[in-house]
XYZ file of C-alpha atoms in Angstrom:
773
model
C 23.945 -16.207 -71.021
C 26.168 -18.467 -71.268
C 29.253 -16.086 -71.275
C 27.778 -13.851 -68.767
C 27.651 -16.753 -66.543
C 31.443 -18.245 -67.322
C 32.400 -14.851 -66.488
C 30.993 -14.313 -63.258
C 31.776 -18.267 -62.510
C 35.596 -17.230 -62.979
C 35.464 -14.122 -61.226
C 34.181 -16.078 -58.429
C 36.521 -18.661 -58.456
C 39.531 -16.088 -58.726
C 38.023 -14.363 -55.796
C 38.549 -18.024 -53.726
C 42.066 -18.800 -55.645
C 43.401 -15.468 -53.396
C 41.055 -15.485 -50.354
C 43.216 -17.600 -48.212
C 46.173 -15.505 -48.498
C 44.303 -12.187 -47.355
C 43.357 -13.977 -45.428
C 46.697 -15.237 -43.948
C 47.343 -11.304 -43.656
C 45.277 -10.346 -40.625
C 47.543 -12.183 -38.518
C 50.528 -9.635 -39.655
C 48.194 -6.650 -38.829
C 51.396 -4.761 -36.913
C 53.903 -5.477 -39.528
C 57.874 -6.925 -39.039
C 59.206 -5.882 -36.252
C 55.941 -3.891 -35.204
C 56.184 -1.009 -37.438
C 52.287 -0.338 -37.912
C 52.081 -0.303 -33.744
C 50.412 1.662 -32.333
C 53.374 4.249 -30.289
C 50.940 5.419 -27.798
C 52.561 8.646 -27.879
C 52.380 11.058 -29.892
C 51.903 15.330 -31.000
C 48.659 15.626 -31.204
C 46.713 20.104 -31.864
C 49.933 21.079 -33.262
C 49.008 25.014 -35.222
C 48.556 25.349 -38.852
C 51.646 26.478 -40.698
C 52.365 30.059 -39.756
C 55.059 31.342 -42.029
C 52.768 31.920 -45.207
C 50.982 34.930 -42.287
C 54.603 35.800 -41.747
C 56.130 36.006 -44.289
C 52.970 38.503 -45.188
C 54.496 41.430 -42.492
C 57.824 40.625 -42.475
C 58.395 39.392 -46.233
C 59.230 42.488 -47.068
C 62.308 43.555 -44.467
C 64.405 39.689 -44.440
C 67.077 39.011 -45.895
C 66.333 38.538 -50.255
C 67.636 35.094 -49.402
C 66.039 34.471 -46.401
C 62.635 35.730 -47.974
C 63.013 34.099 -51.998
C 63.658 30.591 -49.503
C 60.904 31.071 -47.114
C 58.303 32.893 -49.083
C 56.664 32.683 -51.815
C 55.847 36.041 -54.098
C 52.853 35.930 -53.599
C 52.999 35.764 -49.633
C 55.070 39.007 -49.519
C 53.459 42.183 -48.779
C 54.532 45.405 -50.233
C 57.474 47.120 -47.650
C 56.226 48.690 -44.922
C 57.339 49.963 -41.501
C 59.355 47.373 -39.738
C 56.815 45.272 -37.163
C 57.478 47.116 -33.176
C 56.433 42.638 -31.906
C 56.210 39.234 -32.614
C 53.240 38.775 -34.900
C 49.804 37.676 -32.837
C 50.040 34.797 -35.177
C 53.017 33.532 -34.559
C 53.065 33.790 -30.727
C 49.670 32.189 -30.723
C 51.276 28.920 -32.777
C 53.997 28.846 -30.633
C 51.686 28.459 -27.219
C 49.624 25.984 -28.680
C 52.401 23.722 -30.754
C 54.042 24.191 -27.024
C 50.681 23.115 -24.994
C 50.765 20.188 -27.568
C 54.437 18.711 -26.525
C 53.185 19.069 -22.986
C 49.248 16.843 -23.350
C 50.974 13.937 -23.705
C 53.236 13.986 -21.095
C 50.972 16.033 -19.005
C 47.857 12.968 -19.846
C 51.138 10.169 -18.640
C 51.455 12.056 -15.561
C 47.981 12.351 -14.165
C 47.282 8.429 -15.246
C 50.282 8.282 -12.831
C 49.435 9.728 -10.221
C 45.452 7.882 -10.052
C 47.731 4.451 -10.547
C 50.037 5.486 -7.046
C 46.721 6.963 -5.182
C 45.126 3.156 -6.215
C 48.684 2.154 -4.336
C 47.493 4.354 -1.339
C 44.329 3.176 -0.829
C 44.912 -0.756 -1.609
C 42.600 -0.436 -5.114
C 43.559 -3.513 -6.727
C 46.906 -6.075 -6.852
C 49.866 -4.004 -5.746
C 52.477 -5.688 -8.516
C 49.949 -5.185 -10.994
C 50.276 -1.741 -10.538
C 53.577 -1.249 -9.824
C 53.705 -2.868 -13.129
C 51.115 -0.181 -15.209
C 53.198 2.530 -13.496
C 56.636 1.221 -15.105
C 55.011 0.618 -18.243
C 53.842 4.528 -18.876
C 56.701 6.046 -17.154
C 58.852 4.176 -19.741
C 56.793 5.162 -22.589
C 56.838 8.586 -21.383
C 60.011 9.100 -21.279
C 61.699 9.032 -24.536
C 59.160 11.450 -25.528
C 60.602 13.575 -23.587
C 63.542 12.994 -23.775
C 62.864 13.071 -27.735
C 61.728 16.440 -27.566
C 63.984 17.798 -25.052
C 60.070 18.739 -23.123
C 60.323 20.311 -19.543
C 58.589 19.616 -16.859
C 56.762 21.834 -15.029
C 56.622 25.645 -15.780
C 58.858 25.102 -18.925
C 57.002 25.593 -21.883
C 57.295 22.650 -24.703
C 60.568 21.464 -26.426
C 63.888 23.881 -25.355
C 65.095 24.774 -28.878
C 61.441 26.368 -29.392
C 61.183 27.728 -26.490
C 64.888 28.886 -26.522
C 64.283 30.626 -29.640
C 60.878 32.326 -28.761
C 62.230 33.868 -26.026
C 65.465 35.243 -27.532
C 63.006 36.927 -30.382
C 61.330 38.580 -28.035
C 63.873 39.322 -25.802
C 65.625 41.199 -29.346
C 62.040 43.386 -29.640
C 62.553 44.327 -25.914
C 65.620 45.458 -26.085
C 66.162 48.948 -27.888
C 65.096 49.653 -31.549
C 68.100 50.437 -32.477
C 70.485 48.000 -31.143
C 68.946 45.255 -33.894
C 68.987 46.103 -38.017
C 65.213 45.583 -38.970
C 66.918 42.902 -41.672
C 67.909 40.750 -38.484
C 64.462 40.638 -36.803
C 62.987 39.949 -39.838
C 65.350 37.468 -40.716
C 64.666 36.191 -37.011
C 60.731 36.080 -37.523
C 61.030 34.348 -40.270
C 62.771 31.270 -39.833
C 60.998 30.894 -36.307
C 58.211 31.127 -38.123
C 59.757 28.447 -40.032
C 60.676 26.119 -37.808
C 57.368 26.157 -36.268
C 56.291 25.070 -39.696
C 59.329 21.830 -39.711
C 60.887 23.987 -43.230
C 63.990 21.957 -43.903
C 66.053 24.718 -45.403
C 66.058 26.125 -41.759
C 69.574 25.206 -40.952
C 71.385 26.570 -43.912
C 69.433 29.961 -43.932
C 69.426 29.811 -39.778
C 73.892 29.846 -40.181
C 74.315 32.221 -42.828
C 71.689 35.089 -42.445
C 71.581 37.665 -40.467
C 69.927 37.108 -36.849
C 69.043 39.818 -33.619
C 71.694 39.874 -30.731
C 70.003 38.214 -27.343
C 68.334 40.274 -25.042
C 68.046 40.598 -21.699
C 66.160 37.681 -20.131
C 67.396 34.875 -22.089
C 68.366 31.910 -20.220
C 73.038 30.907 -19.916
C 71.579 27.672 -21.545
C 70.186 29.243 -24.257
C 72.594 31.551 -24.790
C 75.300 28.429 -25.078
C 73.550 27.356 -27.098
C 72.963 30.279 -29.739
C 69.751 31.174 -31.882
C 71.064 29.305 -35.147
C 71.445 26.132 -33.026
C 68.350 26.644 -31.186
C 66.554 28.243 -34.803
C 67.822 24.261 -36.553
C 66.197 22.062 -33.664
C 62.843 23.323 -33.650
C 62.774 22.316 -36.966
C 64.141 18.888 -36.772
C 61.432 18.213 -33.994
C 59.022 20.277 -34.901
C 59.120 18.178 -38.672
C 59.900 14.714 -36.509
C 56.048 15.751 -34.583
C 54.439 16.404 -37.699
C 55.844 13.388 -40.106
C 54.937 10.933 -37.489
C 51.701 12.666 -36.291
C 51.026 11.438 -40.117
C 52.954 8.202 -39.715
C 50.678 7.228 -37.034
C 47.543 8.133 -38.736
C 49.497 5.866 -41.415
C 50.178 3.159 -39.497
C 46.619 3.377 -37.980
C 45.483 2.835 -41.453
C 47.558 0.088 -42.484
C 46.502 -2.149 -39.743
C 42.961 -1.982 -40.565
C 44.666 -2.581 -44.463
C 45.796 -5.472 -43.438
C 42.653 -6.888 -41.794
C 40.085 -5.632 -44.719
C 41.752 -5.750 -47.898
C 40.128 -9.119 -48.831
C 36.982 -8.061 -47.829
C 37.905 -4.980 -49.613
C 39.620 -6.231 -52.903
C 36.847 -8.779 -52.947
C 33.984 -6.269 -52.940
C 35.332 -3.761 -54.927
C 35.635 -6.546 -57.748
C 32.151 -8.199 -57.808
C 31.413 -4.510 -57.437
C 32.685 -4.148 -60.777
C 31.528 -6.716 -62.670
C 28.118 -5.886 -62.089
C 28.955 -2.442 -63.521
C 30.349 -4.535 -66.466
C 27.342 -5.812 -67.090
C 25.260 -2.625 -66.370
C 27.417 -0.807 -69.256
C 26.524 -3.711 -72.043
C 22.865 -3.023 -71.505
C 20.831 -0.170 -73.779
C 21.916 2.444 -70.842
C 22.960 6.207 -71.539
C 26.805 6.309 -71.425
C 26.532 9.901 -69.244
C 23.655 8.321 -67.132
C 26.111 4.897 -66.549
C 29.724 7.060 -66.366
C 27.840 9.583 -63.593
C 26.249 6.427 -61.352
C 29.602 4.821 -62.229
C 31.672 8.264 -60.109
C 28.919 7.862 -57.303
C 29.372 4.264 -56.762
C 32.813 4.269 -56.418
C 32.535 7.669 -54.534
C 30.491 5.808 -52.158
C 33.156 3.288 -52.070
C 36.085 5.688 -51.034
C 34.028 6.727 -47.968
C 32.923 2.394 -47.000
C 36.775 1.994 -47.345
C 38.554 4.902 -46.505
C 40.787 5.199 -49.101
C 43.208 7.998 -49.604
C 43.471 10.334 -52.487
C 45.668 8.761 -54.687
C 47.162 12.125 -55.875
C 48.181 13.364 -52.565
C 51.412 11.964 -52.651
C 52.958 10.341 -49.887
C 50.991 12.675 -47.679
C 47.675 10.433 -46.316
C 44.338 12.075 -47.450
C 41.783 9.764 -46.787
C 38.629 9.554 -47.677
C 36.958 9.355 -44.113
C 38.118 11.563 -42.251
C 37.979 9.246 -38.851
C 38.374 5.706 -38.117
C 35.344 5.430 -37.134
C 32.175 3.949 -39.761
C 30.073 6.155 -40.872
C 32.136 8.997 -40.138
C 32.447 13.087 -41.781
C 34.179 12.264 -45.683
C 36.597 14.341 -46.899
C 36.287 16.994 -48.665
C 37.197 15.296 -52.910
C 34.513 12.789 -51.663
C 31.565 15.618 -51.461
C 33.336 16.928 -54.601
C 32.773 13.798 -56.788
C 29.857 12.778 -55.131
C 28.272 16.808 -56.597
C 29.693 15.534 -59.947
C 27.975 12.452 -59.493
C 24.679 13.719 -58.577
C 25.302 16.465 -61.501
C 26.217 14.513 -64.482
C 23.406 12.539 -63.459
C 20.356 15.159 -63.227
C 21.840 16.778 -66.339
C 22.075 12.839 -68.209
C 18.444 12.816 -66.793
C 16.870 15.993 -67.747
C 18.128 14.680 -71.396
C 15.334 11.632 -72.458
C 15.921 11.638 -75.823
C 19.558 11.290 -75.927
C 21.113 8.837 -77.622
C 21.722 5.439 -75.433
C 24.292 2.847 -75.787
C 24.349 0.119 -78.071
C 24.089 -3.467 -77.062
C 27.777 -5.075 -76.738
C 29.276 -8.708 -75.510
C 32.175 -9.381 -73.471
C 35.662 -9.622 -75.719
C 36.431 -12.523 -73.895
C 34.813 -15.116 -70.964
C 38.387 -14.708 -68.945
C 38.894 -10.483 -70.263
C 37.522 -9.182 -66.354
C 38.109 -12.432 -64.246
C 42.211 -12.043 -65.757
C 42.625 -8.183 -64.614
C 40.536 -9.389 -61.190
C 43.209 -12.149 -61.010
C 46.715 -10.434 -61.802
C 44.930 -7.144 -59.240
C 44.518 -9.534 -56.575
C 48.509 -10.517 -56.808
C 49.199 -7.425 -57.187
C 47.628 -6.106 -53.885
C 49.246 -8.938 -52.228
C 52.780 -8.689 -52.812
C 52.719 -4.924 -52.032
C 50.329 -5.910 -48.877
C 53.974 -8.175 -47.805
C 56.200 -5.764 -48.761
C 54.827 -2.992 -46.893
C 54.806 -5.090 -43.749
C 57.591 -7.199 -44.055
C 59.862 -5.499 -46.744
C 62.573 -2.727 -46.718
C 61.228 0.279 -43.757
C 61.226 3.250 -46.285
C 57.958 0.960 -48.526
C 56.243 0.035 -45.358
C 52.826 2.171 -46.766
C 53.259 1.790 -50.282
C 49.813 -0.757 -50.157
C 48.400 1.763 -48.350
C 48.920 4.425 -51.685
C 48.709 1.402 -53.725
C 44.013 0.882 -51.911
C 44.615 4.896 -53.664
C 45.293 3.352 -57.033
C 43.394 0.358 -57.770
C 40.487 2.101 -56.601
C 40.874 5.234 -59.650
C 41.821 1.952 -61.921
C 38.709 1.077 -60.745
C 36.570 4.246 -61.499
C 38.304 4.992 -64.993
C 37.764 1.543 -65.593
C 34.040 1.373 -64.719
C 33.795 4.915 -66.114
C 34.675 4.270 -69.627
C 33.059 0.790 -70.219
C 29.856 3.501 -70.173
C 31.581 6.056 -72.397
C 34.083 3.883 -74.624
C 31.258 4.013 -77.511
C 30.879 7.415 -77.625
C 33.948 7.654 -77.141
C 35.287 5.842 -80.216
C 33.230 7.678 -82.546
C 34.371 10.983 -81.202
C 37.885 9.996 -82.281
C 37.015 8.768 -85.074
C 35.597 11.372 -86.240
C 38.243 14.348 -84.591
C 41.056 11.419 -85.842
C 39.315 11.663 -89.699
C 39.102 15.419 -89.735
C 43.045 15.683 -89.120
C 43.447 13.503 -92.031
C 41.313 15.660 -93.972
C 42.785 18.465 -93.066
C 46.606 17.334 -93.782
C 44.947 16.621 -96.930
C 44.380 19.068 -97.232
C 47.173 20.750 -96.387
C 49.577 18.443 -98.710
C 47.630 20.052 -102.064
C 47.416 23.367 -101.104
C 51.003 23.894 -99.731
C 52.599 21.356 -101.414
C 53.775 17.489 -99.313
C 56.998 18.427 -98.723
C 56.283 21.826 -97.080
C 53.623 20.013 -95.482
C 55.854 17.857 -94.067
C 58.493 19.841 -93.209
C 55.763 22.010 -91.577
C 54.354 18.961 -89.103
C 58.135 17.913 -88.270
C 59.073 21.278 -87.441
C 55.746 21.659 -85.761
C 56.205 17.990 -84.011
C 60.227 18.585 -83.412
C 58.903 21.484 -81.324
C 55.717 19.837 -79.127
C 58.331 17.390 -77.984
C 60.923 20.122 -76.887
C 58.576 21.435 -74.428
C 56.871 18.278 -73.519
C 60.430 17.048 -72.418
C 61.443 20.128 -70.813
C 57.821 20.369 -68.931
C 57.720 17.042 -67.455
C 61.457 15.511 -67.611
C 60.911 15.119 -63.547
C 57.956 13.188 -63.848
C 58.475 9.852 -65.674
C 55.977 7.795 -65.101
C 53.656 10.270 -66.971
C 55.814 11.217 -69.964
C 56.637 7.096 -70.435
C 52.456 6.338 -69.654
C 51.516 9.344 -72.542
C 54.418 8.327 -74.983
C 52.824 4.669 -75.172
C 48.394 6.229 -75.079
C 50.415 8.057 -78.374
C 52.309 4.930 -80.152
C 49.055 2.757 -79.389
C 46.526 5.724 -80.376
C 48.714 6.718 -83.475
C 49.133 3.354 -84.321
C 45.722 2.264 -84.452
C 45.037 5.501 -86.200
C 47.474 3.759 -89.103
C 46.226 0.458 -89.342
C 42.245 2.237 -89.682
C 42.797 4.336 -92.303
C 45.698 1.777 -94.679
C 42.610 -1.275 -94.500
C 40.499 1.854 -96.637
C 40.744 1.726 -100.808
C 42.408 4.767 -100.861
C 45.591 2.464 -99.040
C 44.851 -0.441 -101.350
C 45.682 1.713 -104.463
C 48.644 3.744 -102.976
C 50.222 -0.022 -102.258
C 49.202 -0.600 -106.367
C 51.208 2.860 -106.893
C 54.708 2.874 -108.494
C 57.903 1.169 -108.196
C 58.099 -1.063 -104.802
C 60.644 1.165 -102.985
C 58.487 4.166 -103.177
C 54.984 2.341 -103.023
C 55.677 1.105 -99.972
C 57.846 4.825 -98.177
C 54.249 6.334 -98.581
C 52.447 3.126 -97.180
C 54.823 3.216 -94.419
C 55.252 7.063 -94.019
C 52.709 7.622 -90.735
C 53.753 5.402 -88.809
C 56.882 5.642 -88.950
C 56.552 9.127 -88.102
C 54.261 8.638 -85.017
C 57.411 5.787 -84.309
C 59.951 8.895 -84.239
C 58.128 10.650 -82.561
C 57.986 8.636 -79.860
C 61.667 7.740 -79.622
C 62.401 11.467 -79.945
C 60.172 12.739 -76.631
C 61.638 9.177 -74.503
C 65.115 10.668 -75.707
C 64.374 13.964 -74.071
C 63.470 12.215 -71.359
C 65.348 9.929 -71.054
C 62.996 7.523 -69.789
C 64.908 4.033 -71.431
C 63.258 1.272 -69.926
C 59.659 2.720 -72.185
C 62.015 3.372 -74.560
C 63.567 -0.191 -75.365
C 59.436 -1.288 -74.596
C 58.630 0.992 -77.616
C 61.122 0.246 -79.682
C 60.239 -3.283 -79.354
C 56.654 -3.128 -80.439
C 57.801 -0.152 -83.135
C 59.449 -3.579 -84.482
C 56.386 -5.355 -84.291
C 53.758 -2.555 -85.866
C 56.367 -1.380 -88.401
C 56.774 -5.389 -89.500
C 52.884 -5.559 -90.122
C 52.684 -2.722 -91.589
C 55.183 -3.694 -94.478
C 53.210 -7.420 -94.589
C 49.928 -4.891 -95.147
C 51.315 -3.112 -97.516
C 52.564 -6.312 -99.442
C 49.060 -8.471 -99.055
C 47.955 -5.482 -100.045
C 50.157 -5.054 -103.199
C 50.359 -8.994 -104.072
C 46.798 -10.382 -103.110
C 49.755 -12.786 -100.709
C 49.062 -13.691 -97.380
C 51.652 -16.703 -96.589
C 54.218 -14.166 -98.065
C 53.045 -11.606 -96.270
C 52.852 -13.543 -92.890
C 56.520 -14.602 -93.458
C 56.827 -11.202 -94.403
C 56.422 -10.052 -90.911
C 57.794 -12.903 -88.962
C 61.240 -11.817 -90.432
C 61.169 -8.433 -89.960
C 60.201 -8.198 -87.019
C 62.442 -11.182 -85.809
C 65.382 -9.084 -87.617
C 64.566 -6.011 -85.922
C 64.384 -7.530 -81.776
C 67.829 -8.666 -82.942
C 68.790 -5.617 -84.165
C 67.249 -3.130 -81.061
C 68.864 -5.489 -79.128
C 72.984 -5.542 -79.799
C 72.316 -2.137 -80.696
C 70.640 -1.607 -76.386
C 73.778 -3.279 -75.489
C 76.328 -1.306 -77.821
C 75.559 2.164 -76.959
C 73.543 1.612 -73.530
C 75.864 2.483 -71.972
C 75.543 6.207 -73.417
C 72.849 6.620 -70.147
C 74.093 6.497 -66.545
C 70.868 4.856 -65.567
C 71.337 2.384 -68.163
C 75.376 1.633 -68.084
C 75.102 0.872 -64.283
C 72.144 -1.783 -65.191
C 74.470 -2.884 -68.186
C 77.764 -2.945 -65.893
C 75.712 -4.797 -63.349
C 74.109 -7.122 -65.801
C 77.714 -7.944 -66.988
C 79.295 -8.590 -64.031
C 76.636 -8.270 -61.020
C 78.932 -9.206 -58.419
C 81.736 -6.962 -59.714
C 79.364 -3.892 -59.853
C 78.320 -1.199 -57.964
C 74.851 -1.952 -58.818
C 74.062 -4.930 -56.814
C 71.009 -5.401 -57.881
C 70.646 -8.357 -60.407
C 72.966 -9.848 -58.701
C 70.653 -9.883 -56.075
C 67.454 -10.679 -57.877
C 69.567 -14.167 -58.552
C 69.928 -15.353 -55.606
C 66.323 -14.527 -54.361
C 65.569 -16.992 -57.359
C 67.821 -19.125 -55.991
C 66.893 -19.329 -52.289
C 62.851 -18.949 -53.242
C 61.725 -22.841 -52.222
C 59.549 -24.344 -55.231
C 56.612 -23.517 -53.780
C 57.424 -20.249 -52.545
C 58.625 -18.902 -49.018
C 54.158 -18.436 -48.603
C 52.419 -14.618 -47.457
C 54.397 -13.450 -44.363
C 57.720 -15.807 -44.738
C 59.195 -14.169 -47.677
C 62.798 -12.760 -46.105
C 62.506 -9.447 -48.475
C 65.219 -8.256 -46.444
C 67.607 -11.658 -46.435
C 68.885 -12.765 -42.828
C 71.633 -10.863 -42.213
C 69.693 -8.742 -39.740
C 70.577 -4.918 -39.285
C 68.707 -3.219 -41.643
C 67.446 -4.732 -45.272
C 70.256 -5.758 -47.563
C 68.349 -8.643 -49.131
C 66.300 -7.949 -52.503
C 66.485 -4.298 -54.204
C 63.578 -2.057 -52.308
C 62.349 -1.187 -55.919
C 60.950 -5.071 -56.295
C 57.827 -3.817 -55.831
C 57.940 -2.638 -59.822
C 61.509 -3.332 -61.266
C 61.042 -6.912 -59.972
C 57.342 -7.963 -59.596
C 58.468 -11.460 -61.444
C 61.215 -12.324 -58.835
C 58.564 -11.170 -56.210
C 56.233 -13.275 -57.252
C 58.971 -16.320 -57.302
C 59.833 -15.407 -53.659
C 55.719 -15.857 -52.757
C 53.990 -18.346 -54.378
C 56.931 -20.121 -55.847
C 58.882 -20.361 -59.996
C 56.315 -22.219 -61.649
C 53.737 -19.810 -60.537
C 55.499 -17.048 -61.016
C 55.583 -18.521 -64.803
C 52.402 -19.423 -64.645
C 51.376 -15.664 -64.427
C 53.571 -14.358 -66.508
C 52.719 -17.039 -69.543
C 48.748 -17.008 -67.942
C 48.798 -12.710 -68.661
C 49.857 -13.484 -71.973
C 47.094 -16.239 -73.079
C 44.595 -13.631 -71.278
C 45.621 -10.580 -73.175
C 45.387 -12.448 -76.719
C 41.972 -13.763 -75.891
C 41.154 -10.121 -75.188
C 41.822 -9.043 -78.808
C 40.890 -12.939 -80.691
C 37.261 -12.393 -81.284
C 37.332 -8.641 -82.379
C 37.725 -10.037 -86.632
C 34.702 -11.006 -85.834
C 32.747 -8.468 -85.558
C 34.318 -5.814 -87.573
C 36.814 -5.463 -90.454
C 38.421 -2.969 -89.136
C 38.206 -0.261 -91.715
C 36.860 2.719 -91.964
C 33.118 2.579 -92.270
C 29.811 4.829 -91.545
C 27.030 3.480 -89.982
C 23.129 3.856 -90.001
C 21.737 4.356 -86.562
C 18.744 5.939 -84.927
C 17.822 8.130 -88.141
C 21.635 9.549 -88.489
C 24.898 8.566 -89.866
C 27.277 7.755 -87.699
C 31.148 6.312 -87.511
C 31.521 2.556 -87.124
C 33.071 3.342 -83.200
C 33.935 -0.407 -83.242
C 36.612 -0.702 -85.337
C 38.906 1.702 -84.413
C 38.231 0.649 -80.762
C 39.547 -3.014 -82.328
C 43.003 -1.590 -83.510
C 43.261 0.384 -80.248
C 42.920 -3.050 -78.427
C 44.732 -4.547 -80.366
C 47.821 -1.828 -79.792
C 47.394 -1.547 -76.418
C 47.662 -5.861 -76.596
C 50.965 -5.520 -78.342
C 52.532 -3.503 -76.393
C 51.780 -4.359 -73.060
C 53.451 -8.141 -74.572
C 56.460 -6.424 -74.823
C 56.335 -4.708 -71.860
C 55.725 -8.100 -70.218
C 58.356 -10.280 -72.001
C 61.024 -7.258 -71.125
C 60.662 -7.098 -67.725
C 60.326 -11.244 -67.405
C 63.945 -10.883 -69.556
C 65.087 -8.230 -67.254
C 64.358 -10.386 -64.360
C 65.951 -13.234 -66.393
C 69.266 -11.194 -66.256
C 68.679 -11.180 -70.162
C 68.791 -7.096 -70.868
C 69.085 -4.874 -68.495
C 65.539 -3.100 -66.241
C 64.911 -0.068 -66.212
C 61.781 0.877 -64.715
C 59.392 -1.613 -66.605
C 56.945 -2.578 -64.433
C 54.716 -5.829 -64.643
C 51.636 -5.179 -66.125
C 48.024 -5.219 -63.569
C 50.637 -6.478 -60.534
C 53.292 -4.176 -60.209
C 53.171 -0.573 -58.379
C 52.558 2.297 -59.743
C 49.269 4.776 -60.039
C 50.133 5.917 -63.763
C 50.991 2.627 -65.017
C 47.429 1.170 -63.397
C 45.416 3.432 -63.970
C 46.501 3.598 -67.926
C 46.223 0.312 -69.316
C 42.730 0.151 -66.220
C 41.239 2.456 -69.508
C 42.824 0.532 -72.241
C 41.473 -2.417 -70.655
C 38.060 -1.624 -70.264
C 38.615 0.115 -74.522
C 38.681 -3.670 -74.633
C 36.472 -5.772 -72.558
C 33.280 -5.312 -74.533
C 32.251 -5.426 -78.341
C 29.704 -4.110 -80.137
C 26.552 -5.835 -82.050
C 25.204 -4.874 -84.244
C 21.402 -5.096 -84.435
C 19.071 -4.965 -87.671
C 18.323 -1.765 -87.106
C 21.638 -0.546 -88.164
C 22.714 0.285 -91.941
C 26.220 0.036 -93.414
C 28.137 2.348 -95.797
């Protein structure tokens, strides 16, 4: 009871500690240079993309180069007779686009006419009316000039009207005047321009296009169809992006005002679910409940769908409260309802055994870390590089997904652990039988060849998704190391450690871990993921040193000498790995640039470390504070301050700038202590050895033993990651995409850490009805 109460009080204290910083953000909701201000004019009601439909009717007759670039193979219909007129969908879309562009101007003209009427009739102050008219006209003029809108009977942007009129005149001319391919090319490029496609300009300059017919204006003839298509694509793309940015700006203003409430509410809700997971709740019912709760949170908080990339797909279509949910909210809600009903129809399903917190500061530490991270991203979005102005909005979806993953795994951790233990046991038995049937060396060779093939396929398929590959590599190392230590605690491993000479015995004992490490290094080299590779190398040294120490302890029965061996081996491994990095790191271009920057920060072409060092030295002892950090420096004109990726690589430096040196070091050291406390008490609950327990009338695997090893492996790897990122910020090591755990920006890193944290937060408690064997 007391640990649970202390845990709750610490969560409340963490929220109270960071709440004033969130409150200061409310005053800067428009951001630096009014970057989130409402522009007043944007184009709404633009037509849906028309290119897929036009590809179906004209793609077969078009130039293969144009068709292959603009149309997917499934969109192109079989070859048919050349169409004799523009597709109806294209003419309707052009009309809708023209109306969408002219609607704001017409509204502004109507407003000006109303104000002038009030002037003539003497309604209101003359000066105020004149100022209002001037304000509307000053807002309208840039919009008209930017999109080249005509007045009177002109239909939308002039380049789009020129391109559409040119194509209509081409179809109205004699059929033999142009080759059918020219008309098809023109129609496809016009549809692509209407969609704002980025490839229109180079394709229009090289493709065969129709000649102009009668009725084309002299200005349009002088401009030419390729230029009209290119300008139309640029204007339409800008209009679509402006509308998307306007929606994002509105969401950012709301987020800056309510981020504190959202964060505090989410953390308290997660605490309630955490405490619920420790009771006798069916895992499936608990996971369904967590999914339903966080689906409702997404709708209320208008969370953007985290898998939409840089697009904006909020959980609530309109900003007004209680408006219609988005499609993914209905899908998630349906899955939650179905899962809950399926769990309710199985009243005899096994419930989870009682659990206790692994540490009183486990969940409060996560609350504090995620709060610091969101504060940094909110400040960077509002005042940092303009290209990163929506980071906090994306992070809102990432944090929501992380809390969803954490809450669901809190309920599913026990059946997941039993399933993993069973799967690994079966895999080990299959490997043993393969070794007996085919021989040890043949089985090992087949395993090596199969693994190399899988790594090659994996690297080719995910070579452009380094965030995913690095997190999958971390997961491979964590599970592999946990599996090794889990099985090497058995009596069979003790006999293995005493069989044969020392060198041969150690190699036979350690080779499974060497295999796991070798696969990870090969995967990281194939994908050229150098930052995670460095972390994996350091963590692998810790695991290998521990495995050799375990072998020596089981062989000799000595503890002190085993500990000394582990410390010496790990120290030597760190020295050799660091020396190797500086000697051969220049093989990779990214690492070479970072090494050059580390050696000569002021003379290097990559000046990131110079900027980071300047920023740390310029920061006051207590930090600049929220809203006052000079992320862009003092020179003015652009953003020449800290590196643009300070939200990921240089998070420690960002902490120095906002909260000061002492607070940044307290965060780093506190994170290390917090991670250690998460696993400190696991040794009191389990010995980490394979065993069975009888629960509910049947024998099952001991879930906690393997989960404890997973938690230990994750903590070791995360501590290495923390050490590398701090050393990189201090210009001790080159840094290539290494994040500060739980604080830096990054969906895959945050969600993976949240999931593994869920496996470490709770520990199983044995009950009187359980028997071990």
